[in-house]
């Protein structure tokens, strides 16, 4: 049984910091992304997604399919993620024009579905004979999963069943093939598992649950499935190596896995499906595996920013404690997936640790993935960039100093849009008469149990969070691991509460006002000495925000700065004109003179100075410059 | 006119540290490598080099060529480098058996030469039609260059002209093609340029000088030569990208180049040829280019160990100050090539800086390339290894924790052997009545001007160097940049001398005894703050030796150590039983407790301790363990 249920899709109406981001997604990101999908955005890489659906429809009707297929094999998923983002946005705020746009796209999608339920424009247009022959690379199940998520979201937003029915038919097609007909195979890129769990929650179709369970259970039973599959065909998409079990997370049945390995997005999408299934079916063994994989990530393989995947080669996990900031991959989508996984874990176990990680990933890597104006996006989120080296040398070619506009492989931008639009479902949850506040998200939230909350906070730039309660019940609020102390008051009177596994619980009544004040003292952070890349370094954090040092605030040069972690960091005051509303922090530092040769036996001159840090999520919004999260420390 | 001439090949008879290494090469490396070349070494990768020469001879005679060709396209050069090493060894110490072995191999080589002078077994056996069609990748000129070097060395060692005549005929074949017939093109992998300069010095054939000059001058005149070449053929060796001008050092004519770029070995081989030519022809413009390229390397692109080439991708230079120790490539051959370049520069300008770099490369990266027993070799010389990460993760797959036996691409082992066998030619030089001591190499050396020296020293484990002089003239001894102070005495009386561009000059007479005492105080080193990877780090050096910290001396863990550079390092005394005779240095350090989570806002506990360092060249001789050159420092 699920320990915490998600709130319904339209239950949260944002304000404050979150509200501003949701508004940005609504006003800028969703329209911009639609213009990309329909190839009307100037200067963006060609998408052709919508044209692909039109052409697939023509192909199915036996018509000439025009300019055919264009794009990555998983191009369809860009449309799916965009619909999902639009759906979440519509849940919060009706928009007839947007809904009409989605409806037309849904019609195109419906017409691109084959009579047997198959839906994938890449194979329908180009390679109808090759359907299902390349689970390793073909992404048919991945695209199906994303479209199922879109279908659920759009149905919940509008009550319209058209896309949901398309995807029910598609799910049944897949069920027939893999369950009824017992065709071998499991998804090359996990995603459909978690999507089927969503479908099950919306439709209650037991086939969806059974199919998710099937894919999760059969994964790794035959670790060599992809090898055999490859032997049966004479073509590949990219020539992926079917022998690399780690990359595919299929070296062992999932219940036996312990290390987070391989392609980081695939990994966390898989683990999310596993966690959701474990919660749904009370599968302790599966949950134990999830917990091991969770620990592998958060205890040994996660950047301080919530980024995961240390290497660009395969966009993958590498080894315990291998967390170089300069060559990091830390894909935006992987941190989004980590939030999915955290939410799935919360469905199994009430534990503040999951929301701590969710918050770390959201306020740092996920938000850093998008430029403050919503128009440019990072795939890769390094913890250090040095112009002249980053984006230039072979080892750091992927670590760009500026966000590009749109990628040929455009998974991150729409993924960010859908995550931000649906953040309420991560921030709040409920279980019986208890309502959970996992994240501090300003705005109003209504719960299925009849309670509602109005949350007022300047978070993450203020550490006071007030809840005005409507209805009676229990209020559970997470106290983050980073808040050394906190104070609590109900209707103005101080109250003592001891967190249980990261949450305080209060019985509340209609009209109560609950106020929590967290400890917003900036913190110098240290990494385990087992992390080779971080010896002698320190990072600055405040609340959920990881800070970074950029050249623009530091005379153009942060490499020559070392900070004094025994000094008290000095917040400079919230500045609404800074980086969309932000706050610098000044720290005591020393600047090393660079008037020295490459190597010298004279200790370089170090001059005391102030160094200024800004939140990591705001970096690279003021032109190309040096940036560092981890700074050398003077002691 | 050459400012400093090399001593003749048989003029130096080594003792001490160098003597021990030359003995090791003679006793172990040369015989072992011959067993590899003849495919008789157990557990080594197949070489087939000798078989290739036999089979090429058969092919030329129209016979069935047996098991054909095997190996890299430049496999011939392994034999050439081995002959060269054997020749240097024979110059110092006659060995009838070894000479007989070389003679037989020379016969096989002679029979593998086509009647027109062409010599390259790869193309002769497999692809006779493809001769000279792929200068980008084909390595015909590279192999020719190495065989010319071998021919010169073997002639100078033994007076035998057989191989020299083969290579004179080969040089004439190349001259005809590229000069007489004006065929376009320049070497994909530079090497023949420096080899032709050697041929010129031995044979005085003006065509050799002219051909070297031709290849150097035409390089980069048409930067797109390789693109055009590729368009004319339908095959490649590895699919090298002809568009990458940097990789090929052909983006501009060499006289216009300023940054050391591309494949590091190719670069320094090219620059060596340029420097040798500039010295020979008094070409100031060419020397100015060499000086810019030299500065680019030693001021901005060189590891403290004298390693060059920061990335495994392309084995190449990257960007200024990009010197990560963990992902370093720093190929052994590249540091050997840097020594060639330094020697070439010394032919142009008497300046201690060149010998400083020569010494840095030799005592650190070059010697580190070989296991102390002479049986295993590193290609790649990282400045940090962490078992579990190094050699495992995609970014660090190339940084091995232990030396492998023999490589399929076996350039480094025989290159190391020939360098060590000929080190006297780097250590000593002469010009008129002045004899130069660039490196401190114990043993006897005779100069063409009639003087001779007997050098007595425990260097690099002692800093007192005595020269017993025979004959009259001037003695020029380099005072290394690292020796803050030094003392000098002649026949027991203190003498004052001020170094001029790194050398002190003394008039000496027959029977004089000159003693120099350098400053062997261990030094903590600092890197320019422009090097992102080295912020807050320090390295320990003593004399020419860079030290490193290995787990075996430090309770298995060096990552958790930070050192106190304000303390005095404490040499532990020379230990003849340690690492073939070596000396540890103890430093004051702090050990960080690893009893902490991945990230924490509590400063970790640091406990004072002693940390022990050993010379970098000795690392990885005591099993797999952590190793670090640059350590975080506590202030």
mmCIF file of N, CA, C and O in Angstrom, chain A residues 510-554:
data_model
loop_
_atom_site.group_PDB
_atom_site.id
_atom_site.type_symbol
_atom_site.label_atom_id
_atom_site.label_comp_id
_atom_site.label_asym_id
_atom_site.label_seq_id
_atom_site.Cartn_x
_atom_site.Cartn_y
_atom_site.Cartn_z
ATOM 1 N N UNK A 510 -9.158 23.637 11.539
ATOM 2 C CA UNK A 510 -9.544 24.668 10.598
ATOM 3 C C UNK A 510 -9.197 26.048 11.159
ATOM 4 O O UNK A 510 -9.522 26.354 12.305
ATOM 5 N N UNK A 511 -8.506 26.837 10.383
ATOM 6 C CA UNK A 511 -8.161 28.190 10.817
ATOM 7 C C UNK A 511 -6.811 28.297 11.484
ATOM 8 O O UNK A 511 -6.329 29.406 11.736
ATOM 9 N N UNK A 512 -6.198 27.167 11.786
ATOM 10 C CA UNK A 512 -4.869 27.231 12.413
ATOM 11 C C UNK A 512 -3.863 27.873 11.473
ATOM 12 O O UNK A 512 -3.956 27.745 10.247
ATOM 13 N N UNK A 513 -2.933 28.530 12.100
ATOM 14 C CA UNK A 513 -1.806 29.060 11.332
ATOM 15 C C UNK A 513 -0.528 28.475 11.928
ATOM 16 O O UNK A 513 -0.265 28.626 13.117
ATOM 17 N N UNK A 514 0.209 27.788 11.092
ATOM 18 C CA UNK A 514 1.428 27.109 11.551
ATOM 19 C C UNK A 514 2.620 27.816 10.917
ATOM 20 O O UNK A 514 2.625 28.078 9.710
ATOM 21 N N UNK A 515 3.578 28.136 11.728
ATOM 22 C CA UNK A 515 4.759 28.801 11.181
ATOM 23 C C UNK A 515 6.018 28.025 11.549
ATOM 24 O O UNK A 515 6.202 27.639 12.707
ATOM 25 N N UNK A 516 6.840 27.804 10.554
ATOM 26 C CA UNK A 516 8.118 27.120 10.766
ATOM 27 C C UNK A 516 9.221 28.064 10.321
ATOM 28 O O UNK A 516 9.117 28.693 9.271
ATOM 29 N N UNK A 517 10.235 28.178 11.145
ATOM 30 C CA UNK A 517 11.393 28.974 10.749
ATOM 31 C C UNK A 517 12.608 28.054 10.718
ATOM 32 O O UNK A 517 13.000 27.482 11.744
ATOM 33 N N UNK A 518 13.133 27.915 9.529
ATOM 34 C CA UNK A 518 14.307 27.045 9.356
ATOM 35 C C UNK A 518 15.570 27.864 9.548
ATOM 36 O O UNK A 518 15.541 29.095 9.588
ATOM 37 N N UNK A 519 16.655 27.148 9.632
ATOM 38 C CA UNK A 519 17.937 27.799 9.869
ATOM 39 C C UNK A 519 18.596 28.129 8.529
ATOM 40 O O UNK A 519 19.133 27.243 7.862
ATOM 41 N N UNK A 520 18.533 29.394 8.176
ATOM 42 C CA UNK A 520 19.080 29.818 6.879
ATOM 43 C C UNK A 520 20.520 30.295 6.946
ATOM 44 O O UNK A 520 20.966 31.025 6.069
ATOM 45 N N UNK A 521 21.217 29.880 7.972
ATOM 46 C CA UNK A 521 22.630 30.261 8.061
ATOM 47 C C UNK A 521 23.407 29.601 6.919
ATOM 48 O O UNK A 521 23.319 28.383 6.735
ATOM 49 N N UNK A 522 24.141 30.395 6.172
ATOM 50 C CA UNK A 522 24.956 29.774 5.113
ATOM 51 C C UNK A 522 25.934 28.764 5.709
ATOM 52 O O UNK A 522 26.421 28.940 6.827
ATOM 53 N N UNK A 523 26.199 27.714 4.948
ATOM 54 C CA UNK A 523 27.029 26.614 5.449
ATOM 55 C C UNK A 523 28.170 26.314 4.482
ATOM 56 O O UNK A 523 27.938 26.161 3.286
ATOM 57 N N UNK A 524 29.349 26.229 5.020
ATOM 58 C CA UNK A 524 30.442 25.674 4.218
ATOM 59 C C UNK A 524 30.339 24.156 4.275
ATOM 60 O O UNK A 524 30.184 23.573 5.358
ATOM 61 N N UNK A 525 30.427 23.540 3.129
ATOM 62 C CA UNK A 525 30.262 22.092 3.040
ATOM 63 C C UNK A 525 31.605 21.430 2.734
ATOM 64 O O UNK A 525 32.468 22.011 2.071
ATOM 65 N N UNK A 526 31.739 20.215 3.190
ATOM 66 C CA UNK A 526 32.949 19.428 2.972
ATOM 67 C C UNK A 526 32.540 18.094 2.351
ATOM 68 O O UNK A 526 31.469 17.577 2.647
ATOM 69 N N UNK A 527 33.413 17.586 1.528
ATOM 70 C CA UNK A 527 33.124 16.287 0.926
ATOM 71 C C UNK A 527 33.939 15.208 1.626
ATOM 72 O O UNK A 527 35.004 15.484 2.188
ATOM 73 N N UNK A 528 33.434 14.010 1.558
ATOM 74 C CA UNK A 528 34.185 12.872 2.083
ATOM 75 C C UNK A 528 35.565 12.824 1.436
ATOM 76 O O UNK A 528 35.703 13.060 0.233
ATOM 77 N N UNK A 529 36.577 12.515 2.230
ATOM 78 C CA UNK A 529 37.924 12.413 1.625
ATOM 79 C C UNK A 529 38.022 11.289 0.598
ATOM 80 O O UNK A 529 39.018 11.212 -0.121
ATOM 81 N N UNK A 530 36.994 10.469 0.523
ATOM 82 C CA UNK A 530 37.025 9.413 -0.500
ATOM 83 C C UNK A 530 36.782 9.951 -1.910
ATOM 84 O O UNK A 530 36.964 9.232 -2.883
ATOM 85 N N UNK A 531 36.320 11.190 -1.996
ATOM 86 C CA UNK A 531 36.083 11.788 -3.316
ATOM 87 C C UNK A 531 37.383 12.436 -3.793
ATOM 88 O O UNK A 531 37.761 13.506 -3.311
ATOM 89 N N UNK A 532 38.090 11.799 -4.729
ATOM 90 C CA UNK A 532 39.405 12.328 -5.095
ATOM 91 C C UNK A 532 39.344 13.767 -5.586
ATOM 92 O O UNK A 532 40.239 14.562 -5.299
ATOM 93 N N UNK A 533 38.296 14.109 -6.300
ATOM 94 C CA UNK A 533 38.256 15.428 -6.937
ATOM 95 C C UNK A 533 38.048 16.555 -5.934
ATOM 96 O O UNK A 533 38.215 17.719 -6.290
ATOM 97 N N UNK A 534 37.676 16.236 -4.698
ATOM 98 C CA UNK A 534 37.279 17.303 -3.786
ATOM 99 C C UNK A 534 38.195 17.456 -2.582
ATOM 100 O O UNK A 534 37.841 18.146 -1.612
ATOM 101 N N UNK A 535 39.377 16.889 -2.658
ATOM 102 C CA UNK A 535 40.327 17.037 -1.549
ATOM 103 C C UNK A 535 40.620 18.512 -1.309
ATOM 104 O O UNK A 535 40.987 19.242 -2.227
ATOM 105 N N UNK A 536 40.489 18.936 -0.080
ATOM 106 C CA UNK A 536 40.869 20.300 0.268
ATOM 107 C C UNK A 536 39.914 21.352 -0.242
ATOM 108 O O UNK A 536 40.267 22.531 -0.290
ATOM 109 N N UNK A 537 38.715 20.938 -0.632
ATOM 110 C CA UNK A 537 37.764 21.886 -1.190
ATOM 111 C C UNK A 537 36.615 22.132 -0.215
ATOM 112 O O UNK A 537 36.360 21.347 0.698
ATOM 113 N N UNK A 538 35.924 23.231 -0.457
ATOM 114 C CA UNK A 538 34.700 23.486 0.295
ATOM 115 C C UNK A 538 33.691 24.117 -0.652
ATOM 116 O O UNK A 538 34.063 24.741 -1.645
ATOM 117 N N UNK A 539 32.426 23.905 -0.337
ATOM 118 C CA UNK A 539 31.355 24.516 -1.133
ATOM 119 C C UNK A 539 30.460 25.294 -0.182
ATOM 120 O O UNK A 539 30.366 24.973 1.008
ATOM 121 N N UNK A 540 29.813 26.298 -0.707
ATOM 122 C CA UNK A 540 28.943 27.137 0.109
ATOM 123 C C UNK A 540 27.489 26.814 -0.218
ATOM 124 O O UNK A 540 27.104 26.771 -1.385
ATOM 125 N N UNK A 541 26.718 26.567 0.842
ATOM 126 C CA UNK A 541 25.293 26.314 0.650
ATOM 127 C C UNK A 541 24.492 27.211 1.585
ATOM 128 O O UNK A 541 24.985 27.641 2.630
ATOM 129 N N UNK A 542 23.279 27.463 1.182
ATOM 130 C CA UNK A 542 22.368 28.141 2.088
ATOM 131 C C UNK A 542 20.988 27.569 1.829
ATOM 132 O O UNK A 542 20.506 27.583 0.685
ATOM 133 N N UNK A 543 20.356 27.096 2.876
ATOM 134 C CA UNK A 543 19.075 26.440 2.680
ATOM 135 C C UNK A 543 19.259 25.332 1.656
ATOM 136 O O UNK A 543 20.242 24.579 1.717
ATOM 137 N N UNK A 544 18.368 25.249 0.702
ATOM 138 C CA UNK A 544 18.482 24.174 -0.292
ATOM 139 C C UNK A 544 19.440 24.552 -1.422
ATOM 140 O O UNK A 544 19.705 23.726 -2.291
ATOM 141 N N UNK A 545 19.915 25.770 -1.398
ATOM 142 C CA UNK A 545 20.696 26.269 -2.532
ATOM 143 C C UNK A 545 22.179 25.994 -2.368
ATOM 144 O O UNK A 545 22.782 26.341 -1.353
ATOM 145 N N UNK A 546 22.742 25.390 -3.404
ATOM 146 C CA UNK A 546 24.193 25.321 -3.518
ATOM 147 C C UNK A 546 24.623 26.618 -4.200
ATOM 148 O O UNK A 546 24.004 27.036 -5.181
ATOM 149 N N UNK A 547 25.631 27.255 -3.675
ATOM 150 C CA UNK A 547 26.136 28.484 -4.272
ATOM 151 C C UNK A 547 27.340 28.203 -5.169
ATOM 152 O O UNK A 547 27.962 27.132 -5.077
ATOM 153 N N UNK A 548 27.612 29.123 -6.046
ATOM 154 C CA UNK A 548 28.809 29.003 -6.869
ATOM 155 C C UNK A 548 29.447 30.378 -7.004
ATOM 156 O O UNK A 548 28.808 31.404 -6.750
ATOM 157 N N UNK A 549 30.696 30.369 -7.384
ATOM 158 C CA UNK A 549 31.446 31.614 -7.561
ATOM 159 C C UNK A 549 31.638 31.828 -9.051
ATOM 160 O O UNK A 549 32.154 30.948 -9.740
ATOM 161 N N UNK A 550 31.191 32.974 -9.522
ATOM 162 C CA UNK A 550 31.350 33.294 -10.945
ATOM 163 C C UNK A 550 32.323 34.448 -11.119
ATOM 164 O O UNK A 550 32.392 35.360 -10.278
ATOM 165 N N UNK A 551 33.010 34.426 -12.246
ATOM 166 C CA UNK A 551 33.960 35.483 -12.540
ATOM 167 C C UNK A 551 33.352 36.872 -12.476
ATOM 168 O O UNK A 551 33.962 37.810 -11.947
ATOM 169 N N UNK A 552 32.131 36.996 -12.982
ATOM 170 C CA UNK A 552 31.518 38.318 -13.082
ATOM 171 C C UNK A 552 31.407 39.010 -11.718
ATOM 172 O O UNK A 552 31.453 40.237 -11.625
ATOM 173 N N UNK A 553 31.295 38.249 -10.671
ATOM 174 C CA UNK A 553 31.228 38.832 -9.327
ATOM 175 C C UNK A 553 32.597 38.928 -8.656
ATOM 176 O O UNK A 553 32.693 39.400 -7.513
ATOM 177 N N UNK A 554 33.619 38.402 -9.325
ATOM 178 C CA UNK A 554 34.913 38.250 -8.656
ATOM 179 C C UNK A 554 36.077 38.670 -9.554
ATOM 180 O O UNK A 554 37.023 37.905 -9.756
#
